Tab-separated table of C-alpha atoms in Angstrom:
chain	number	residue	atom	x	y	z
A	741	UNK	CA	-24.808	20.448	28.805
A	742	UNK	CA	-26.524	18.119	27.171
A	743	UNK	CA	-24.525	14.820	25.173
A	744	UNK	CA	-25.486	14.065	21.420
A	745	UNK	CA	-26.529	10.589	20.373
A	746	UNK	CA	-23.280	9.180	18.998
A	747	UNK	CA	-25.231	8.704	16.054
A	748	UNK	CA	-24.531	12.965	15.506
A	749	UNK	CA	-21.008	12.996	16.531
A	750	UNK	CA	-19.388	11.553	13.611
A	751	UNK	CA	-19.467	10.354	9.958
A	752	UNK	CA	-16.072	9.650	8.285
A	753	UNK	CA	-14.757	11.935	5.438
A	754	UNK	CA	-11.713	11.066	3.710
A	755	UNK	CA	-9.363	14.061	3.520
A	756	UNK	CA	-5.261	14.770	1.962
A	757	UNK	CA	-2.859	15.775	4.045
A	758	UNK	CA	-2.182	18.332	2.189
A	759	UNK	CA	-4.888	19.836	3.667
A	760	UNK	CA	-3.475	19.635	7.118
A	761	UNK	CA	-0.833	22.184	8.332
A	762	UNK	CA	-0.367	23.355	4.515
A	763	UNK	CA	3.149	23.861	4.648
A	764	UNK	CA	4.265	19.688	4.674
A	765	UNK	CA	6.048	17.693	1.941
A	766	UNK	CA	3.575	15.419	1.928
A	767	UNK	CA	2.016	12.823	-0.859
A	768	UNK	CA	-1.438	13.882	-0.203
A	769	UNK	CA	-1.698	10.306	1.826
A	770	UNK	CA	-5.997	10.216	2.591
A	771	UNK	CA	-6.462	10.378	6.147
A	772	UNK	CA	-10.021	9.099	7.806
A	773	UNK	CA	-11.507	12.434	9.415
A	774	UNK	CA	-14.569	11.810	11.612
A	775	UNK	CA	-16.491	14.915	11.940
A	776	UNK	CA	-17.430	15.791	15.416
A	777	UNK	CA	-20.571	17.670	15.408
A	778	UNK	CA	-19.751	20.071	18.752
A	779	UNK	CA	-17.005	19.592	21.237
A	780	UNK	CA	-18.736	22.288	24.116
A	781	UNK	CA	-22.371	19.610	23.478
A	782	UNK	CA	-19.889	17.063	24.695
A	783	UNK	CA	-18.275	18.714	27.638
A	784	UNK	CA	-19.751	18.851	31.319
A	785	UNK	CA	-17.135	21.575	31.662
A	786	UNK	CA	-15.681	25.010	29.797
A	787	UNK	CA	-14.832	23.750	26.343
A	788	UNK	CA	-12.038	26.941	25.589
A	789	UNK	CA	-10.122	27.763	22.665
A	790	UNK	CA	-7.586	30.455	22.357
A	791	UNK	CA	-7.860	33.157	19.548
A	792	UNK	CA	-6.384	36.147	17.760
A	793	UNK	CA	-7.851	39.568	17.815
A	794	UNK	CA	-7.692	43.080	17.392
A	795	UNK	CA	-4.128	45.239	16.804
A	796	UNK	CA	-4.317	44.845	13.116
A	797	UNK	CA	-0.710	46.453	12.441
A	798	UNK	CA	0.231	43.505	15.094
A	799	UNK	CA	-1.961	40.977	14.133
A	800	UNK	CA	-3.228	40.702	11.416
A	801	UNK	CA	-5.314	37.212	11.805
A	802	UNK	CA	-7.677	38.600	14.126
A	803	UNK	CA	-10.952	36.615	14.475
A	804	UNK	CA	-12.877	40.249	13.807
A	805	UNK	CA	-12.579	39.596	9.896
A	806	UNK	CA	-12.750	35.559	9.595
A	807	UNK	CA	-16.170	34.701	9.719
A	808	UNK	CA	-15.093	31.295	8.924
A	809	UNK	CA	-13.458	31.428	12.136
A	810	UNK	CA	-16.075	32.538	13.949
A	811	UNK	CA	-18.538	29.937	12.973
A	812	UNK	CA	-15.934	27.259	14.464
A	813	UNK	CA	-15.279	28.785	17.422
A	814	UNK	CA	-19.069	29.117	17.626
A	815	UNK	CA	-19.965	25.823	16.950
A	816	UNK	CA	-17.416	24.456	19.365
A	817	UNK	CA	-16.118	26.200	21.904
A	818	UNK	CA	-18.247	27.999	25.293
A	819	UNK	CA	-15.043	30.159	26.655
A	820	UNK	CA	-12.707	31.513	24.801
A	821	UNK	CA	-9.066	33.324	25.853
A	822	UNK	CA	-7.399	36.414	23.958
A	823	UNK	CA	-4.588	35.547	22.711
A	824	UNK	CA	-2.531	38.513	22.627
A	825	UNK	CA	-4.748	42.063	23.092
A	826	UNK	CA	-5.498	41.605	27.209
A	827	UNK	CA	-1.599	41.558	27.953
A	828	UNK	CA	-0.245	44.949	29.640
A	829	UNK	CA	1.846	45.601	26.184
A	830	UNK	CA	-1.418	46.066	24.539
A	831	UNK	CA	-3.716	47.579	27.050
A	832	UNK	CA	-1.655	49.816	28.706
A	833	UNK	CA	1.019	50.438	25.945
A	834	UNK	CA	1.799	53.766	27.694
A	835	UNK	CA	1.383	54.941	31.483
A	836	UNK	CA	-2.047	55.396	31.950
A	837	UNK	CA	-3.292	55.050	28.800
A	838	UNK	CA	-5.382	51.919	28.519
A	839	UNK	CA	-6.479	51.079	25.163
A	840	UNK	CA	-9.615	48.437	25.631
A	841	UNK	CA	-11.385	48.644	22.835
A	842	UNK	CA	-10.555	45.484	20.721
A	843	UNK	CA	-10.235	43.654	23.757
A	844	UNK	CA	-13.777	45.472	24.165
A	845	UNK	CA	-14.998	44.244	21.024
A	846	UNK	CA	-13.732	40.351	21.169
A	847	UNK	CA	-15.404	40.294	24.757
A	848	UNK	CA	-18.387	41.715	23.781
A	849	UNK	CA	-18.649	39.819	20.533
A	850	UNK	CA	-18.122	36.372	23.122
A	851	UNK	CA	-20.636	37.583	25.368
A	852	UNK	CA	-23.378	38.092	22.466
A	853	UNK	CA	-22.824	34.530	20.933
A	854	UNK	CA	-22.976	32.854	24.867
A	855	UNK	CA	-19.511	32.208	24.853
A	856	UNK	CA	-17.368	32.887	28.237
A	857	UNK	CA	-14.003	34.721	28.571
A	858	UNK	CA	-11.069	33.250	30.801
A	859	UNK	CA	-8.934	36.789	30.488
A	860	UNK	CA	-5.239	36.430	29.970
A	861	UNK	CA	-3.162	37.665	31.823
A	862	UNK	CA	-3.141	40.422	34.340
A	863	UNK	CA	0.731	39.964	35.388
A	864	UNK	CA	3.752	38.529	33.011
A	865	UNK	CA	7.424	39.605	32.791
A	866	UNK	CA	6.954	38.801	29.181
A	867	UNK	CA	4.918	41.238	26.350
A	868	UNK	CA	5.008	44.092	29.004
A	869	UNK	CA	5.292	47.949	27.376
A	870	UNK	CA	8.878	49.162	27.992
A	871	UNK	CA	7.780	52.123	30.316
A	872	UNK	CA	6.460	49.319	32.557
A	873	UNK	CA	9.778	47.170	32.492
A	874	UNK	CA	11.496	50.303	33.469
A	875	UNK	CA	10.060	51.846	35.523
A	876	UNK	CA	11.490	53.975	38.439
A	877	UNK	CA	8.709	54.488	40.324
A	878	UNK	CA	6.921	52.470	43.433
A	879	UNK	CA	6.075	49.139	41.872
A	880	UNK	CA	3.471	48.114	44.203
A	881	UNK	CA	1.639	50.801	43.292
A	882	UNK	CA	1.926	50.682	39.691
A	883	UNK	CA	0.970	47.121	39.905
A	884	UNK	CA	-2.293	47.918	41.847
A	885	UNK	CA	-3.281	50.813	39.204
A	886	UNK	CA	-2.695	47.936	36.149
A	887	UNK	CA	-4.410	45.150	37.492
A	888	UNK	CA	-6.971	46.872	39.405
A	889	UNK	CA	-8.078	48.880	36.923
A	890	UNK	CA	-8.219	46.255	34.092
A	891	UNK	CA	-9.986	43.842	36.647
A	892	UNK	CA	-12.558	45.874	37.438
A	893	UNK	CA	-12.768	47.042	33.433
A	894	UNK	CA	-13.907	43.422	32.407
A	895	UNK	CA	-15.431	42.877	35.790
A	896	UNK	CA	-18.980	41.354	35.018
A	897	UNK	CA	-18.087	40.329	31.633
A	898	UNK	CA	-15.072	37.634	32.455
A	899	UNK	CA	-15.607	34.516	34.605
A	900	UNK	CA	-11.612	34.034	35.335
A	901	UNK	CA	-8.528	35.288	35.025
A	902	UNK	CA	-4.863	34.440	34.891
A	903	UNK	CA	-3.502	36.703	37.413
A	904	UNK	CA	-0.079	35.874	37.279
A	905	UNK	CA	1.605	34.115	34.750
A	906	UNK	CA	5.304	31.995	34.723
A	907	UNK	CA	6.899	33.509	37.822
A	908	UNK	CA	9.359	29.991	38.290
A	909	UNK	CA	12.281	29.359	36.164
A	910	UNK	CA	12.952	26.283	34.029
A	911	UNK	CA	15.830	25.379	36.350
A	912	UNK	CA	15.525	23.628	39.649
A	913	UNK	CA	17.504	22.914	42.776
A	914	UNK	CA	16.984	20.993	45.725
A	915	UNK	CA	13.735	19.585	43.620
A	916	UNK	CA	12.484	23.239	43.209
A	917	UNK	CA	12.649	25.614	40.715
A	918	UNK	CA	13.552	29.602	42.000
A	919	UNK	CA	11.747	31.958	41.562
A	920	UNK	CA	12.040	33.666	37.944
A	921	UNK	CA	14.245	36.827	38.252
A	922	UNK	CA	11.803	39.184	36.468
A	923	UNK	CA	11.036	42.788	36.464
A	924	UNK	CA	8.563	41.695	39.364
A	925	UNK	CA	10.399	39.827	41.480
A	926	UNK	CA	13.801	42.230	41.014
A	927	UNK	CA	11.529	45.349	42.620
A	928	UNK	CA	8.999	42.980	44.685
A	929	UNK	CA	10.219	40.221	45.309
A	930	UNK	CA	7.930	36.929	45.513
A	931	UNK	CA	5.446	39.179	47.310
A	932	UNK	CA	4.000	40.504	44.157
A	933	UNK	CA	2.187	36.960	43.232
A	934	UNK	CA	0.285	37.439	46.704
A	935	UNK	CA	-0.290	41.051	46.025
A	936	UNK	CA	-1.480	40.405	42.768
A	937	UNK	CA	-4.333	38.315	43.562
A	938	UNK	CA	-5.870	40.193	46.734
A	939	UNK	CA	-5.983	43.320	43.846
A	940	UNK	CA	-7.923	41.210	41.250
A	941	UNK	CA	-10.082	40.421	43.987
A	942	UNK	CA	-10.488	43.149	45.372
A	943	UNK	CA	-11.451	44.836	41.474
A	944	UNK	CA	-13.918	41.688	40.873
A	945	UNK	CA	-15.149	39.280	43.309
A	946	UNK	CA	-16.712	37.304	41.385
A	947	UNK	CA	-14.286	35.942	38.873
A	948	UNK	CA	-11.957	32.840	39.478
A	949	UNK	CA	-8.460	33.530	39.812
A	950	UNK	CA	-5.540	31.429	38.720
A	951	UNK	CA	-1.579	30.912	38.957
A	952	UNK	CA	-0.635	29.519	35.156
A	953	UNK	CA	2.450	28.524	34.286
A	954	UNK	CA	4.035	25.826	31.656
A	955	UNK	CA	6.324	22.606	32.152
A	956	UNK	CA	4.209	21.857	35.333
A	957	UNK	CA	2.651	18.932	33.891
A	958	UNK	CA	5.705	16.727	34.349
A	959	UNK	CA	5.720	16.550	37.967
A	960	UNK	CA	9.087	18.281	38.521
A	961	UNK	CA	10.495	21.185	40.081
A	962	UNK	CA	8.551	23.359	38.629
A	963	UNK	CA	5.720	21.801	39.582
A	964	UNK	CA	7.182	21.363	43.351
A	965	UNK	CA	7.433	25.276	43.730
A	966	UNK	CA	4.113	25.913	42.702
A	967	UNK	CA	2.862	23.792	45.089
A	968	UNK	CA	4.774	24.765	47.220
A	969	UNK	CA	3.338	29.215	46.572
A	970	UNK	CA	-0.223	27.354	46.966
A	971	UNK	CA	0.600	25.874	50.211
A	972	UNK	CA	1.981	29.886	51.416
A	973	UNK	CA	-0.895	31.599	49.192
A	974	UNK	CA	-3.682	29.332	50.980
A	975	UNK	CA	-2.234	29.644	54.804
A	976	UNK	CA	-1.924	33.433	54.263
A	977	UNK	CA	-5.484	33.431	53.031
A	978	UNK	CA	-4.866	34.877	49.689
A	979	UNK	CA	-8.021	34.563	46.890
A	980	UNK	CA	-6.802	31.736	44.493
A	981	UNK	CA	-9.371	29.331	42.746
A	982	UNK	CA	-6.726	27.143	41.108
A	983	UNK	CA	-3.608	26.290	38.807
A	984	UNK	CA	-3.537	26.525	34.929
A	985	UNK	CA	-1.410	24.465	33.220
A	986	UNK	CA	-0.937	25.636	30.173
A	987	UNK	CA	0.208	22.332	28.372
A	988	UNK	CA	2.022	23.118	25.503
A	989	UNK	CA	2.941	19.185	25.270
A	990	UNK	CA	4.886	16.972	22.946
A	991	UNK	CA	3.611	13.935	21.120
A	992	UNK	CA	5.690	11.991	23.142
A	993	UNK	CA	6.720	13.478	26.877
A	994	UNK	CA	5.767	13.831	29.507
A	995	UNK	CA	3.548	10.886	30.155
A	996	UNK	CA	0.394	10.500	31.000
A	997	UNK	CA	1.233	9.396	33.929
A	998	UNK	CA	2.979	11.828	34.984
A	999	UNK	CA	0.216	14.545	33.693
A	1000	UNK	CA	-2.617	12.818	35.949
A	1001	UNK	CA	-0.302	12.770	39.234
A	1002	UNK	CA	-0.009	16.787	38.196
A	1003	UNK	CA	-3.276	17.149	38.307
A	1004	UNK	CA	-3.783	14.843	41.472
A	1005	UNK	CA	-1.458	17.003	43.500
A	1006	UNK	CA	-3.222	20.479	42.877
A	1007	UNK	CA	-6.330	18.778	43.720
A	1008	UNK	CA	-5.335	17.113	46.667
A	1009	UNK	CA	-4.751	20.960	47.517
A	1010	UNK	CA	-8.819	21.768	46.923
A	1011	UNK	CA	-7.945	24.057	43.907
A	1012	UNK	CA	-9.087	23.664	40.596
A	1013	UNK	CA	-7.160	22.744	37.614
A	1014	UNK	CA	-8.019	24.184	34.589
A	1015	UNK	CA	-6.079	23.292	30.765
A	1016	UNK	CA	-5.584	26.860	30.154
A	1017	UNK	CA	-3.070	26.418	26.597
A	1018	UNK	CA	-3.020	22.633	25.163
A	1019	UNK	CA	-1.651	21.984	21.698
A	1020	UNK	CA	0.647	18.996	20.676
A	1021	UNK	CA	4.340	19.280	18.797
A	1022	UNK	CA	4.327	16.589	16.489
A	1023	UNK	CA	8.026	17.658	15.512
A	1024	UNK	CA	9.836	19.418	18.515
A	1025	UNK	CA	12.756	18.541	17.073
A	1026	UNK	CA	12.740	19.051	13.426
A	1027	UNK	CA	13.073	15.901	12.598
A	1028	UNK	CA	9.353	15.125	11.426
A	1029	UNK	CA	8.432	17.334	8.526
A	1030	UNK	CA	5.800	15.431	6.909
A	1031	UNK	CA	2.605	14.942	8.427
A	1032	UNK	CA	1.215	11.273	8.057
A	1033	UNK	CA	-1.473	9.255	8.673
A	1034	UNK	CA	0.255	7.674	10.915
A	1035	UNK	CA	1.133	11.148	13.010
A	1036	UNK	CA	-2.786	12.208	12.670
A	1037	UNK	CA	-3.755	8.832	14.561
A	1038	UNK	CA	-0.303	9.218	17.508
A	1039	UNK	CA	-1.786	13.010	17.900
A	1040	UNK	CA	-5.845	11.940	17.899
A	1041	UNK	CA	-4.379	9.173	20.909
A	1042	UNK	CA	-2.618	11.850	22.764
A	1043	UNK	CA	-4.985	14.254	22.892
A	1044	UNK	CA	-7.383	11.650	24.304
A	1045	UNK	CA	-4.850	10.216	26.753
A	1046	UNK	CA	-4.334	13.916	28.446
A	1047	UNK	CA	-8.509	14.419	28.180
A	1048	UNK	CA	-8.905	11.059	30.070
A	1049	UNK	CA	-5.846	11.957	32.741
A	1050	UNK	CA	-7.864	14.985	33.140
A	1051	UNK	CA	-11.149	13.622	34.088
A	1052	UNK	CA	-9.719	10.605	35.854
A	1053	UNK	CA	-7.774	12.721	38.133
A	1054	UNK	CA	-9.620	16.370	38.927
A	1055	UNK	CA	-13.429	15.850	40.207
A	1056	UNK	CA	-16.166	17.989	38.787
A	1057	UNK	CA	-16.069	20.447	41.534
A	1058	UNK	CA	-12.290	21.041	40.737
A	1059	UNK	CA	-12.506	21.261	36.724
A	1060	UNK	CA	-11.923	24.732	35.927
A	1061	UNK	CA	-11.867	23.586	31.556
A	1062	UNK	CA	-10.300	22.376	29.248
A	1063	UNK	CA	-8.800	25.082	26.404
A	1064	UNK	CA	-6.925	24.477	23.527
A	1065	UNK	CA	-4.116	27.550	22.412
A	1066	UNK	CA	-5.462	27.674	19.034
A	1067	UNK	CA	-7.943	26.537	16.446
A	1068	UNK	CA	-6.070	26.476	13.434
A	1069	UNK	CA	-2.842	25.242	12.539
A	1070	UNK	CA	-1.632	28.099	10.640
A	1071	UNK	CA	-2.017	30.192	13.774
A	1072	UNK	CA	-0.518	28.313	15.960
A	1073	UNK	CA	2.365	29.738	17.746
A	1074	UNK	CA	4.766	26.489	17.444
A	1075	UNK	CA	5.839	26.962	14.130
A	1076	UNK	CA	7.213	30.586	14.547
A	1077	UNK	CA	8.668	29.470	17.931
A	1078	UNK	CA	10.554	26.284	16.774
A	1079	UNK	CA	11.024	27.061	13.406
A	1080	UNK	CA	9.857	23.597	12.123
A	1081	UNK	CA	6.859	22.589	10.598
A	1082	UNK	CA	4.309	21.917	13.139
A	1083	UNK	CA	0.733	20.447	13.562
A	1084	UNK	CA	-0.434	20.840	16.906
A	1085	UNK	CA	-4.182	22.139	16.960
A	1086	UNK	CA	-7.622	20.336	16.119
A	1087	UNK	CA	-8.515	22.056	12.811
A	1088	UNK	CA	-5.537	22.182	10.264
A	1089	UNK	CA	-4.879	25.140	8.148
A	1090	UNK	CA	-8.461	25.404	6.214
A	1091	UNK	CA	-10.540	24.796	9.216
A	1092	UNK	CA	-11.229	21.460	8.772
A	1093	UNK	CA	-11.138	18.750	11.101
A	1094	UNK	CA	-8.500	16.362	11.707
A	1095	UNK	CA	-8.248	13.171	13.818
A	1096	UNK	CA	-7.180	14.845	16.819
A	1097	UNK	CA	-10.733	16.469	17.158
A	1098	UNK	CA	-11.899	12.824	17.499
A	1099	UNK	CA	-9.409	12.453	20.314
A	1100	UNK	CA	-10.765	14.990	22.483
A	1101	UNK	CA	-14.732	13.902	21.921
A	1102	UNK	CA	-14.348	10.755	22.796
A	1103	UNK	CA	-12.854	11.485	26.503
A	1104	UNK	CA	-15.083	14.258	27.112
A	1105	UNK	CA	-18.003	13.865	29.747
């Protein structure tokens, strides 16, 4: 892709931060804004951006009717990942019923404005239909019929895939974190992350295949175990391309540091690393509910820190992208989850840029 002159990728616009995350006690404190003309112009790899779609009892700030959004995600972004509507709740909500057609519509609206899809996510104990979670039957089988048939569905019109998502638990022994004791593992054991990817390769050969998981990025146990499937998925042969970490990061852990020697150690395995779900807390803990100045420039440094640790560390045969889990701040996920206000995206809550956009640019390559 080709880079713009640095005369094109900013000019400074003073904005209030009352503007950014909408929700904030602020004092409407001006903040500098550069405006970065495209991100994906700037970016030798995937530029990606999460966003919501379809299901509108479910949700209801699908990209389908923002136009607004649209012409963001357009302007910025060359791959973008579903949300919500590619999860088995959604697409098989009942046995043997698959309902694909707004996952239809947000793939085929990608593919006619030259954007890729990394599809999300074939296997996950979480957002699965109940008749799935309970289920009586023989799971091997009903895992084949899910993920075969929904792999070869998008097949020719997805480049990757998380096949199977957060199978390790946030607890660790020894230096390793067991396996998670889902619905897959109670019937399958670990056998099912295996299993899963020789039947998403087997439904389409051609897409890239990843293991994505959160809290890797610290270089801990959870990070150990994952390493440690790789090692067992790679000597048995299995089809994976590489690990996504999703990245859902605080302004303030884990370090850099430690982020690069993450990404060091699943390339020192040959498999690619790909930023499958970045955003930033600014105030984990509830104890930072104004945004300020001073926050926009500590989030526009982080996001450039984990950009660099990315590039410095993972060589451009091994760089599977780099997506944020959002555009805007209002639909970001943090908020709901922590119940604090939150400012973790690029764009704040009227699509406009904040410094953190800056952040990013000036790493990319």
């Amino acid at each position: 892709m080709r880079v713009l002159p640095l005369a094109l990728l900013s000019t400074a616009i003073s904005i209030g931060l009352s503007a950014c995350g909408g929700s904030s006690s602020d004092s409407g404190e001006p903040i500098e804004v550069p405006q970065v003309e495209s991100l994906k112009a700037l970016s030798t790899t995937y530029m990606g951006a999460a966003v919501p779609a379809g299901y509108e009892d479910q949700f209801s700030n699908g990209i389908e009717t923002r136009p607004e959004l649209q012409d963001v995600v357009i302007q910025h972004f060359d791959q973008i990942t579903a949300e919500n509507i590619m999860k088995s709740a959604y697409i098989q909500p009942r046995q043997g019923d698959f309902t694909f057609q707004d996952a239809d519509n947000l793939v085929d609206w990608a593919v006619d404005n030259n954007i890729t899809v990394h599809a999300h996510a074939l296997v996950w104990h979480s957002q699965m239909p109940s008749w799935m979670e309970n289920y009586q039957g023989d799971w091997l089988t009903m895992m084949d019929t899910h993920v075969s048939t929904v792999a070869d569905h998008f097949k020719g019109r997805v480049v990757s895939w998380d096949v199977v998502n957060e199978a390790f638990d946030d607890s660790s022994s020894g230096g390793f974190a067991p396996y998670r004791n889902s619905p897959w593992y109670q019937n399958l054991g670990k056998d099912f992350i295996p299993e899963a990817f020789k039947m998403a390769h087997a439904a389409d050969s051609d897409a890239e295949l990843y293991y994505n998981d959160y809290n890797i990025e610290d270089d801990g146990a959870k990070l150990a175990s994952v390493l440690r499937m790789a090692d067992e998925l790679l000597a048995d042969d299995i089809p994976i391309d590489g690990i996504g970490f999703q990245m859902h990061v605080n302004y303030d852990w884990p370090s850099a540091q430690a982020i690069g020697t993450s990404f060091a150690k699943v390339v020192a395995k040959g498999l690619k690393v790909k930023v499958t779900e970045l955003d930033i807390k600014l105030n984990p803990n509830g104890d930072r509910n104004t945004f300020t100045a001073a926050m926009a420039e500590e989030q526009k440094l982080r996001y450039q820190e984990i950009i660099k640790a990315y590039y410095d560390n993972v060589p451009a045969n091994l760089r599977g992208g780099i997506t944020v889990w959002g555009v805007s701040d209002a639909d970001s996920w943090i908020p709901h989850f922590t119940g604090h206000n939150d400012w973790p995206l690029l764009f704040n809550s009227s699509l406009e840029q904040k410094p953190a956009i800056e952040g990013v640019a000036n790493e990319l390559k």
